[in-house]
Tab-separated table of C-alpha atoms in Angstrom:
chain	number	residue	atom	x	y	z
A	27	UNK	CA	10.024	18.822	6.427
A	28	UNK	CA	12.329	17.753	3.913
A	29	UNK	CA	11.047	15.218	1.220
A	30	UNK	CA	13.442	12.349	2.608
A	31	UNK	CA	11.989	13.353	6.103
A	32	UNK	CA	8.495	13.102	4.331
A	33	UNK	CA	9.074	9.708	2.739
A	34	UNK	CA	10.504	8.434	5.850
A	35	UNK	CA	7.026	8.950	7.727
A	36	UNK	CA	4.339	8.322	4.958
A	37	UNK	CA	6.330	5.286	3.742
A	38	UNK	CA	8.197	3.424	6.404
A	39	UNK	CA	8.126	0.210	7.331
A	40	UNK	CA	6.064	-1.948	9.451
A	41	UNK	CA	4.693	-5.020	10.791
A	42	UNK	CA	4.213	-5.583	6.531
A	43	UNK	CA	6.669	-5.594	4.553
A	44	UNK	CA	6.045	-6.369	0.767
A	45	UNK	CA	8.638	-8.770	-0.805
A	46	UNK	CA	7.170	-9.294	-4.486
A	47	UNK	CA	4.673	-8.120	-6.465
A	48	UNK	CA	3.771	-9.505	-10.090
A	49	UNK	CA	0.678	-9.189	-12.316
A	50	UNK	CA	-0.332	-11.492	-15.215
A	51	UNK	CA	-3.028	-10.893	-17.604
A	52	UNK	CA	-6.007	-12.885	-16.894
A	53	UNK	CA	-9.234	-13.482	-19.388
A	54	UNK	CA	-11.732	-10.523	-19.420
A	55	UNK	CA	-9.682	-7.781	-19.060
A	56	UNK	CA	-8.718	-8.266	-15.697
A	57	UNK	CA	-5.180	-9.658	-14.000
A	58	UNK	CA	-3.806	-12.021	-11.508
A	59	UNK	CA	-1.461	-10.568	-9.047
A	60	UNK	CA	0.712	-12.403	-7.046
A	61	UNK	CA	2.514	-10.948	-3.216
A	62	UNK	CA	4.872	-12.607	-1.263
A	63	UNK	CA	4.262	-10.684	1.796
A	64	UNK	CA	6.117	-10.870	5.290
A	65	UNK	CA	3.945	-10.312	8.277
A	66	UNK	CA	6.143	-9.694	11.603
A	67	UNK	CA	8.079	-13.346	11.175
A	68	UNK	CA	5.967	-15.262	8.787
A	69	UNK	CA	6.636	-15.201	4.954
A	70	UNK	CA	3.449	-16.056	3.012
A	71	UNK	CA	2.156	-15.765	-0.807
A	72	UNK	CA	-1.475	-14.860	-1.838
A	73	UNK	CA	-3.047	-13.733	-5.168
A	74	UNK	CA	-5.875	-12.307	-6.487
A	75	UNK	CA	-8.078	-11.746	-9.651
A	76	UNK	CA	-9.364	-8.114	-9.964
A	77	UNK	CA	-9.658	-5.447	-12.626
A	78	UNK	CA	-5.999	-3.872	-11.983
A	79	UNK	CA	-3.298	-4.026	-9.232
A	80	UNK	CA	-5.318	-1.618	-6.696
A	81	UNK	CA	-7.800	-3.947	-6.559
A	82	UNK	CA	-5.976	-7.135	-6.029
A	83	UNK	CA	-3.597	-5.705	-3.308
A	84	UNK	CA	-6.500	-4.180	-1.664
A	85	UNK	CA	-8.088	-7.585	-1.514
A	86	UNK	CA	-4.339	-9.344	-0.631
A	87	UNK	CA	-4.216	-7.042	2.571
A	88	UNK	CA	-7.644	-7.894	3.452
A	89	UNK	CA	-7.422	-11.436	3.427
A	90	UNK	CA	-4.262	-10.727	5.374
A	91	UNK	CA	-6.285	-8.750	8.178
A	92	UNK	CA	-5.073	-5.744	6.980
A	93	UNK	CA	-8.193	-3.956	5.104
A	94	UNK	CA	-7.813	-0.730	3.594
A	95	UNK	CA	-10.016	1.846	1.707
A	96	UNK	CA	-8.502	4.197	-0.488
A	97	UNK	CA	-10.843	7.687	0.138
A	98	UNK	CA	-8.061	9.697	-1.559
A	99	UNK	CA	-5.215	9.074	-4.567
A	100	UNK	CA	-2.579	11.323	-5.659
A	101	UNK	CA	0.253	10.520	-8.222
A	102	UNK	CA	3.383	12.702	-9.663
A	103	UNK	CA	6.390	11.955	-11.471
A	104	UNK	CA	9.436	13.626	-9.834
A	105	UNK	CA	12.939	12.849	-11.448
A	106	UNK	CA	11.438	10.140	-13.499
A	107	UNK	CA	10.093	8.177	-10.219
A	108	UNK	CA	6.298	7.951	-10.043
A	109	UNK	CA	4.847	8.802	-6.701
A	110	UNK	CA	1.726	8.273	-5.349
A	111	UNK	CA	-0.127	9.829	-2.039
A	112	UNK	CA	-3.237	7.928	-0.930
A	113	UNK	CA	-5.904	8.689	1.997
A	114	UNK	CA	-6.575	5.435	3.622
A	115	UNK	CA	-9.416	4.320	5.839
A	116	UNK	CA	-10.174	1.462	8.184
A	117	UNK	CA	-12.874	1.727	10.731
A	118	UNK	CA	-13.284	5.533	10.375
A	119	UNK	CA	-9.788	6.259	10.827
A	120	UNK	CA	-7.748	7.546	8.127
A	121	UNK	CA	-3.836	7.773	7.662
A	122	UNK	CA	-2.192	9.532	4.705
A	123	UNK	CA	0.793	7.212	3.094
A	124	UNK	CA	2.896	7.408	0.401
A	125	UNK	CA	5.010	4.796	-2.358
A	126	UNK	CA	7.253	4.803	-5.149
A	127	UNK	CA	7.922	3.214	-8.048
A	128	UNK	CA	8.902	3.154	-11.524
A	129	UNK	CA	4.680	2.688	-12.509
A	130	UNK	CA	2.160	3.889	-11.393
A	131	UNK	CA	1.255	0.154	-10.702
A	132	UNK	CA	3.834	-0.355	-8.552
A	133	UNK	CA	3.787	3.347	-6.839
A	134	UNK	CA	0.313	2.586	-5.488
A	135	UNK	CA	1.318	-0.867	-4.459
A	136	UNK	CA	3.622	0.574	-2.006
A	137	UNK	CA	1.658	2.895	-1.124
A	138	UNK	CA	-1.104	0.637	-0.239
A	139	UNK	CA	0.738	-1.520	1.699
A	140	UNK	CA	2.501	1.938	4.220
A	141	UNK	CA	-1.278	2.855	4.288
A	142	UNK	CA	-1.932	-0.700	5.859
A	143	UNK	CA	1.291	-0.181	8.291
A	144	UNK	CA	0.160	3.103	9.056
A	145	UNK	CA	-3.460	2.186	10.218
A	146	UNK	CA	-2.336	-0.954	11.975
A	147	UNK	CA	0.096	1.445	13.795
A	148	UNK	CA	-3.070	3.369	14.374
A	149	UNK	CA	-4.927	0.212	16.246
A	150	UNK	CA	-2.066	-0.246	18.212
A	151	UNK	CA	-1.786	2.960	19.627
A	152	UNK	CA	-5.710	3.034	20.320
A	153	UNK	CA	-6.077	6.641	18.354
């Protein structure tokens, strides 16, 4: 498998599709993030407080009825572009997925949300 092959699979598209992502420092160490998100035709915002942008994404897609658990996280920095592989989990069933970004912020951000494509593509199919 080549690694555009590779990308294609771990990181397509799906009924998510992330539009924005933004983080602000909040008071006690932790940040505000802000998504606009579009789910199949509807465009919607949400935020959330947490300790860093794993966190708050992770609780974006859940309040979006898209939870994930990361059981796995992987990062590398190929040609100056900061990749990350995660093992997610939702109801005992796990899909690998993959992002990239210029941070490692944003990296796992994508990531996250191909992880939340890949196991609603998962319920769908009844595996």
């Amino acid at each position: 498998m080549t690694w555009q092959e590779f990308t294609d699979e771990y990181s397509r598209g799906g009924t998510i599709r992330l539009g924005s992502f933004s983080a602000v420092p909040c008071s006690g160490d932790l940040i505000e993030c802000r998504a606009t998100l579009a789910i199949a035709d509807r465009i919607m915002s949400r935020s959330a407080v947490a300790a860093g942008p794993v966190g708050a994404m992770t609780s974006i897609l859940y309040d979006v009825g898209a939870p994930v658990q990361i059981v796995r996280l992987h990062q590398r920095v190929v040609d100056g572009l900061v990749t990350t592989f995660l093992l997610c989990e939702h109801d005992g069933r796990q899909a690998w997925a993959v992002g990239e970004g210029a941070s490692s912020d944003e990296a796992n951000v994508h990531a996250l949300v191909a992880g939340a494509n890949r196991l609603l593509e998962s319920d769908r199919a009844g595996v």
